[in-house]
Coordinates of C-alpha atoms in Angstrom, one line a residue:
M1 CA -4.9 -24.3 -67.2
R2 CA -2.9 -25.6 -64.2
G3 CA -0.2 -23.0 -65.0
L4 CA -2.8 -20.2 -64.8
T5 CA -3.9 -21.4 -61.4
L6 CA -0.3 -21.2 -60.1
W7 CA 0.3 -17.7 -61.5
P8 CA -1.3 -15.7 -58.5
I9 CA 0.9 -17.6 -56.1
V10 CA 4.0 -16.8 -58.2
V11 CA 3.1 -13.1 -58.2
I12 CA 2.6 -13.1 -54.4
A13 CA 5.9 -14.8 -53.9
I14 CA 7.8 -12.4 -56.1
S15 CA 6.2 -9.3 -54.4
L16 CA 7.0 -10.6 -50.9
C17 CA 10.6 -11.9 -51.4
E18 CA 12.4 -8.5 -51.1
P19 CA 15.6 -8.0 -49.1
V20 CA 15.4 -6.5 -45.7
Y21 CA 16.0 -2.7 -45.8
A22 CA 19.6 -2.0 -45.0
K23 CA 20.3 1.6 -46.0
E24 CA 23.0 3.4 -44.0
Y25 CA 21.8 5.9 -41.4
R26 CA 23.3 8.4 -39.0
V27 CA 21.7 9.8 -35.9
Q28 CA 22.7 13.3 -37.2
D29 CA 20.1 12.9 -39.9
A30 CA 17.2 12.3 -37.4
P31 CA 13.9 14.1 -38.0
E32 CA 13.4 17.5 -36.5
C33 CA 11.0 16.2 -33.8
A34 CA 13.6 13.7 -32.7
M35 CA 16.3 16.4 -32.7
K36 CA 14.4 18.2 -30.0
C37 CA 14.4 15.1 -27.8
L38 CA 18.2 14.6 -28.4
D39 CA 18.8 18.2 -27.5
K40 CA 16.8 17.7 -24.3
F41 CA 18.6 14.6 -22.9
L42 CA 22.1 14.9 -24.4
E43 CA 24.8 17.4 -23.4
R44 CA 25.9 19.8 -26.1
P45 CA 27.3 19.4 -28.7
I46 CA 24.7 16.6 -29.0
F47 CA 26.6 14.9 -31.9
S48 CA 30.0 14.7 -30.3
D49 CA 31.5 11.3 -29.9
A50 CA 30.9 11.5 -26.1
S51 CA 27.2 12.3 -26.5
I52 CA 26.7 9.6 -29.1
E53 CA 28.5 7.1 -26.8
R54 CA 26.3 8.1 -23.9
L55 CA 23.2 7.7 -26.1
C56 CA 24.3 4.2 -27.1
N57 CA 25.6 2.9 -23.8
V58 CA 23.5 4.6 -21.1
T59 CA 20.1 2.8 -21.0
T60 CA 18.2 5.5 -19.1
V61 CA 19.3 8.1 -21.7
S62 CA 18.4 6.1 -24.7
D63 CA 15.0 5.1 -23.1
N64 CA 14.2 8.7 -22.2
V65 CA 15.0 9.9 -25.7
L66 CA 12.9 7.1 -27.2
I67 CA 9.9 7.9 -25.0
C68 CA 10.2 11.5 -26.0
V69 CA 10.3 10.6 -29.7
R70 CA 7.3 8.3 -29.4
G71 CA 5.3 11.1 -27.8
G72 CA 6.4 13.9 -30.2
C73 CA 6.8 12.3 -33.6
S74 CA 4.7 10.5 -36.1
V75 CA 5.2 6.8 -36.6
K76 CA 7.2 7.3 -39.7
D77 CA 9.5 9.8 -38.0
L78 CA 9.8 7.5 -35.0
L79 CA 10.8 4.5 -37.2
E80 CA 13.3 6.8 -39.1
Y81 CA 14.9 7.8 -35.8
M82 CA 15.1 4.2 -34.6
R83 CA 16.8 3.1 -37.8
E84 CA 19.4 5.9 -37.4
E85 CA 19.9 5.2 -33.7
R86 CA 20.4 1.5 -34.3
V87 CA 22.9 2.0 -37.1
S88 CA 24.8 4.7 -35.2
C89 CA 25.0 2.5 -32.1
N90 CA 25.7 -0.7 -34.0
R91 CA 22.8 -2.5 -32.3
L92 CA 22.0 -6.0 -33.5
D93 CA 18.9 -6.7 -35.5
I94 CA 16.5 -9.3 -34.2
D95 CA 16.5 -12.2 -36.7
N96 CA 13.8 -14.8 -36.1
D97 CA 12.8 -15.4 -39.7
H98 CA 14.5 -18.9 -39.7
N99 CA 12.5 -20.0 -36.7
I100 CA 9.2 -18.7 -38.2
R101 CA 10.0 -20.6 -41.5
A102 CA 10.8 -23.8 -39.6
I103 CA 7.6 -23.7 -37.5
N104 CA 5.4 -23.0 -40.5
F105 CA 7.1 -25.6 -42.7
F106 CA 6.3 -28.1 -39.9
I107 CA 2.7 -27.0 -39.7
L108 CA 2.3 -27.1 -43.5
G109 CA 3.7 -30.7 -43.5
A110 CA 1.3 -31.7 -40.7
I111 CA -1.7 -30.2 -42.7
L112 CA -0.7 -32.0 -45.9
V113 CA -0.1 -35.4 -44.1
S114 CA -3.4 -35.2 -42.1
I115 CA -5.6 -34.2 -45.1
S116 CA -3.9 -36.8 -47.3
I117 CA -4.6 -39.6 -44.8
R118 CA -8.2 -38.4 -44.5
L119 CA -8.7 -38.3 -48.3
S120 CA -7.1 -41.7 -48.8
T121 CA -9.6 -43.3 -46.4
K122 CA -12.4 -41.8 -48.4
F123 CA -11.0 -42.7 -51.8
H124 CA -10.4 -46.3 -50.7
R125 CA -13.9 -46.4 -49.3
F126 CA -12.9 -47.2 -45.7
T127 CA -15.4 -44.6 -44.6
K128 CA -18.2 -42.7 -46.4
W129 CA -18.0 -39.1 -47.5
G130 CA -19.9 -36.6 -45.4
V131 CA -20.5 -32.9 -45.2
D132 CA -17.7 -32.7 -42.6
D133 CA -15.2 -34.1 -45.2
Y134 CA -16.2 -31.5 -47.8
L135 CA -15.8 -28.7 -45.2
I136 CA -12.4 -29.8 -43.9
I137 CA -10.9 -29.7 -47.4
P138 CA -11.3 -25.9 -47.9
A139 CA -10.3 -25.5 -44.3
A140 CA -7.0 -27.3 -44.9
I141 CA -6.5 -25.2 -48.1
L142 CA -7.0 -22.0 -46.2
A143 CA -4.7 -23.1 -43.4
A144 CA -2.0 -24.1 -46.0
I145 CA -2.3 -20.6 -47.6
Q146 CA -1.7 -19.1 -44.2
T147 CA 1.5 -21.0 -43.6
I148 CA 2.8 -20.4 -47.1
L149 CA 2.1 -16.6 -46.7
M150 CA 3.8 -16.6 -43.3
I151 CA 6.9 -18.3 -44.9
L152 CA 7.0 -15.9 -47.8
M153 CA 6.5 -12.9 -45.4
T154 CA 9.9 -13.8 -43.8
W155 CA 11.5 -12.4 -46.9
S156 CA 9.5 -9.2 -46.5
G157 CA 10.7 -8.4 -43.0
L158 CA 8.8 -10.8 -40.8
G159 CA 11.0 -11.9 -38.0
H160 CA 13.0 -8.6 -38.1
D161 CA 12.6 -5.3 -36.4
I162 CA 10.1 -3.1 -38.2
W163 CA 12.5 -0.2 -38.4
T164 CA 14.9 -2.3 -40.5
I165 CA 12.5 -2.5 -43.5
S166 CA 11.3 0.1 -45.9
E167 CA 7.9 1.9 -45.6
E168 CA 6.7 0.4 -48.9
T169 CA 7.6 -3.1 -47.7
T170 CA 5.9 -2.5 -44.3
T171 CA 2.7 -1.4 -46.0
R172 CA 2.8 -4.6 -48.2
F173 CA 3.5 -6.6 -45.1
F174 CA 0.3 -5.4 -43.4
I175 CA -1.7 -6.0 -46.5
Y176 CA -0.6 -9.7 -46.6
L177 CA -1.1 -9.9 -42.9
L178 CA -4.7 -8.9 -43.4
V179 CA -5.1 -11.7 -45.9
V180 CA -3.6 -14.1 -43.3
E181 CA -6.1 -12.9 -40.7
F182 CA -9.1 -13.3 -43.0
T183 CA -8.0 -16.9 -44.0
Y184 CA -7.5 -17.7 -40.3
V185 CA -11.0 -16.6 -39.4
L186 CA -12.5 -18.5 -42.3
S187 CA -10.5 -21.7 -41.7
L188 CA -11.4 -21.7 -38.0
C189 CA -15.1 -21.4 -38.9
L190 CA -14.8 -24.3 -41.4
I191 CA -13.0 -26.5 -38.9
K192 CA -15.7 -25.9 -36.3
L193 CA -18.5 -26.6 -38.9
S194 CA -16.7 -29.8 -39.9
I195 CA -16.7 -31.0 -36.3
L196 CA -20.3 -30.1 -35.8
F197 CA -21.4 -31.9 -39.0
F198 CA -19.4 -34.9 -37.8
F199 CA -21.5 -34.8 -34.6
L200 CA -24.6 -34.9 -36.7
R201 CA -23.5 -38.1 -38.4
I202 CA -22.6 -40.1 -35.3
F203 CA -25.2 -38.9 -32.7
P204 CA -28.8 -39.7 -33.6
D205 CA -30.7 -38.0 -30.7
P206 CA -33.2 -35.6 -32.2
T207 CA -32.8 -33.0 -29.4
F208 CA -29.0 -33.1 -29.8
I209 CA -29.4 -32.7 -33.6
T210 CA -31.5 -29.5 -33.0
I211 CA -28.9 -28.1 -30.7
I212 CA -26.1 -28.8 -33.2
R213 CA -28.0 -27.1 -36.0
W214 CA -28.5 -24.0 -33.8
T215 CA -24.7 -24.1 -33.0
I216 CA -23.9 -24.3 -36.7
A217 CA -26.1 -21.2 -37.3
L218 CA -24.4 -19.3 -34.5
T219 CA -21.0 -20.2 -35.8
I220 CA -21.8 -19.0 -39.3
L221 CA -23.4 -15.8 -38.1
S222 CA -20.6 -14.9 -35.7
T223 CA -18.0 -15.5 -38.3
T224 CA -19.8 -13.4 -40.9
I225 CA -20.2 -10.5 -38.4
I226 CA -16.5 -10.6 -37.5
L227 CA -15.4 -10.7 -41.1
V228 CA -17.7 -7.8 -42.1
L229 CA -16.5 -5.7 -39.1
A230 CA -12.9 -6.5 -39.8
A231 CA -13.3 -5.5 -43.4
L232 CA -14.9 -2.2 -42.4
Q233 CA -12.7 -1.4 -39.4
S234 CA -12.0 2.0 -40.9
A235 CA -14.0 4.2 -43.3
P236 CA -12.9 4.4 -46.1
T237 CA -11.2 1.1 -45.8
E238 CA -7.4 1.2 -45.6
P239 CA -5.2 -1.7 -46.8
S240 CA -2.8 -1.3 -43.9
Q241 CA -3.4 -2.2 -40.3
D242 CA -4.9 0.6 -38.2
G243 CA -3.0 3.5 -39.9
W244 CA 0.4 2.2 -38.9
D245 CA 2.1 5.0 -40.7
G246 CA 0.8 7.6 -38.3
F247 CA -1.6 9.2 -40.9
P248 CA -4.9 7.5 -40.5
N249 CA -7.9 8.7 -42.4
S250 CA -10.4 11.0 -40.9
G251 CA -13.3 8.6 -41.0
P252 CA -14.8 6.6 -38.2
R253 CA -12.7 3.6 -36.8
L254 CA -13.8 0.5 -34.9
D255 CA -12.2 -0.5 -31.6
I256 CA -9.8 -3.2 -32.9
Q257 CA -9.1 -4.5 -29.4
A258 CA -12.8 -4.9 -28.8
L259 CA -13.1 -6.8 -32.1
I260 CA -10.2 -9.1 -31.1
L261 CA -11.7 -9.8 -27.7
S262 CA -15.1 -10.5 -29.2
H263 CA -13.7 -13.0 -31.7
A264 CA -11.5 -14.7 -29.1
G265 CA -14.4 -14.8 -26.5
I266 CA -16.9 -16.3 -29.0
N267 CA -14.4 -18.9 -30.1
V268 CA -13.5 -19.9 -26.5
A269 CA -17.2 -20.2 -25.7
L270 CA -17.8 -22.3 -28.8
D271 CA -14.8 -24.5 -28.0
I272 CA -16.1 -25.2 -24.5
W273 CA -19.6 -25.8 -25.8
M274 CA -18.4 -28.2 -28.5
F275 CA -16.3 -30.0 -26.0
V276 CA -19.3 -30.6 -23.6
L277 CA -21.8 -31.5 -26.3
P278 CA -20.4 -35.0 -27.3
L279 CA -19.8 -35.9 -23.7
T280 CA -23.5 -35.7 -23.0
Q281 CA -24.2 -38.3 -25.7
L282 CA -21.6 -41.0 -24.7
Y283 CA -23.8 -42.6 -22.1
N284 CA -26.4 -43.3 -24.8
L285 CA -24.1 -45.0 -27.3
G286 CA -24.2 -48.4 -25.5
L287 CA -20.4 -48.7 -25.4
K288 CA -18.4 -50.5 -22.7
A289 CA -16.9 -48.3 -20.0
R290 CA -13.4 -48.8 -21.4
K291 CA -14.3 -47.5 -24.8
K292 CA -16.2 -44.6 -23.3
I293 CA -13.1 -43.6 -21.4
G294 CA -11.0 -43.8 -24.6
I295 CA -13.4 -41.6 -26.5
M296 CA -13.5 -39.1 -23.6
L297 CA -9.7 -39.0 -23.7
I298 CA -9.8 -38.2 -27.4
F299 CA -12.3 -35.4 -26.9
G300 CA -10.1 -34.3 -23.9
V301 CA -7.6 -32.9 -26.4
G302 CA -10.2 -30.1 -26.6
I303 CA -9.2 -29.0 -23.1
F304 CA -5.7 -28.3 -24.3
L305 CA -7.0 -26.3 -27.3
I306 CA -9.3 -24.3 -25.0
A307 CA -6.4 -23.5 -22.7
V308 CA -4.3 -22.3 -25.6
S309 CA -7.1 -20.2 -26.9
C310 CA -7.3 -18.5 -23.5
I311 CA -3.6 -18.0 -23.2
R312 CA -3.3 -16.4 -26.6
I313 CA -5.7 -13.6 -25.9
P314 CA -3.3 -11.3 -24.0
H315 CA -0.6 -11.9 -26.7
M316 CA -3.0 -10.9 -29.4
L317 CA -3.8 -7.7 -27.5
D318 CA -0.1 -7.0 -27.0
F319 CA 0.5 -7.4 -30.7
N320 CA -2.3 -5.0 -31.6
R321 CA -0.6 -2.4 -29.3
T322 CA 3.1 -3.0 -30.3
L323 CA 5.0 -0.8 -32.7
N324 CA 7.3 -3.7 -33.7
A325 CA 4.7 -5.8 -35.4
T326 CA 7.0 -7.6 -37.9
C327 CA 9.1 -8.9 -35.0
K328 CA 6.3 -9.7 -32.5
I329 CA 3.7 -11.1 -34.8
P330 CA 1.9 -14.1 -33.4
N331 CA 1.2 -17.1 -35.7
P332 CA -2.5 -17.5 -36.3
I333 CA -2.1 -21.2 -37.0
T334 CA -0.5 -21.9 -33.7
D335 CA -3.0 -19.7 -31.9
T336 CA -6.1 -21.8 -32.5

């Protein structure tokens, strides 16, 4: 039975661990739409050694050609041209996969250590089990799944320029990225619910309890709406992100940037609200001033998390607009 539970993970690992696309290309084989741009900005003959050298070494020329190609070609043709131009000009590929793996291995280790410590205190009966404990366990599992998928995705192009990997691998990359995004939203919701149920355990004030319960309901409702909208961002639903290949379906599409801003705004507002709530109850706990200050410093970590949540918003919007998603992808775990 245990072997069966590991089988889906093995399948995912095998499907992700593919070599980075490394086929040889020549700029002479560029798509027809790109040929028009090359003919516009290069002197004839456009494939002479002098013209190719000018394309590779004169930044203004290469930039103008790229702008022209982006405006006149589909995404697939654009990526095809960029592969050919990079190979012809011997441009170096960005290689950040080792950094991504190191960061996610560290985060995975932190998750395992923290949840192990928490569970050990429960099994040794140092503290009693509560709803917050039962919620943090699936949250930790989802967070661990995110880090594992991010690590596996580095063998499927993550950390490299998107034009260096195949179209099939790119589509698979966005499918697994969609899984990461959903697990991120769910884990974030469970973490907030765990904290809120912890507040219910330690603060007895009836009014405060009512406020917490309404906050719990709002958290569940907002997460459900975000997940439904994310799943139905296009009709019919596509497995890849926002029709990356340049051929989106003809159905209605949601404004993805508005969805990102809505989710980020709701989470920042909830973070601030959940930071303020316990501070209002400290004066009623009957603790000495020194202990109150210590508790306030603990909750003060929330200020850092709120600041990070605000800083990440423009980066998330930039990622949604970028063509080079496999290289510029932000880490959802570190963006909480």
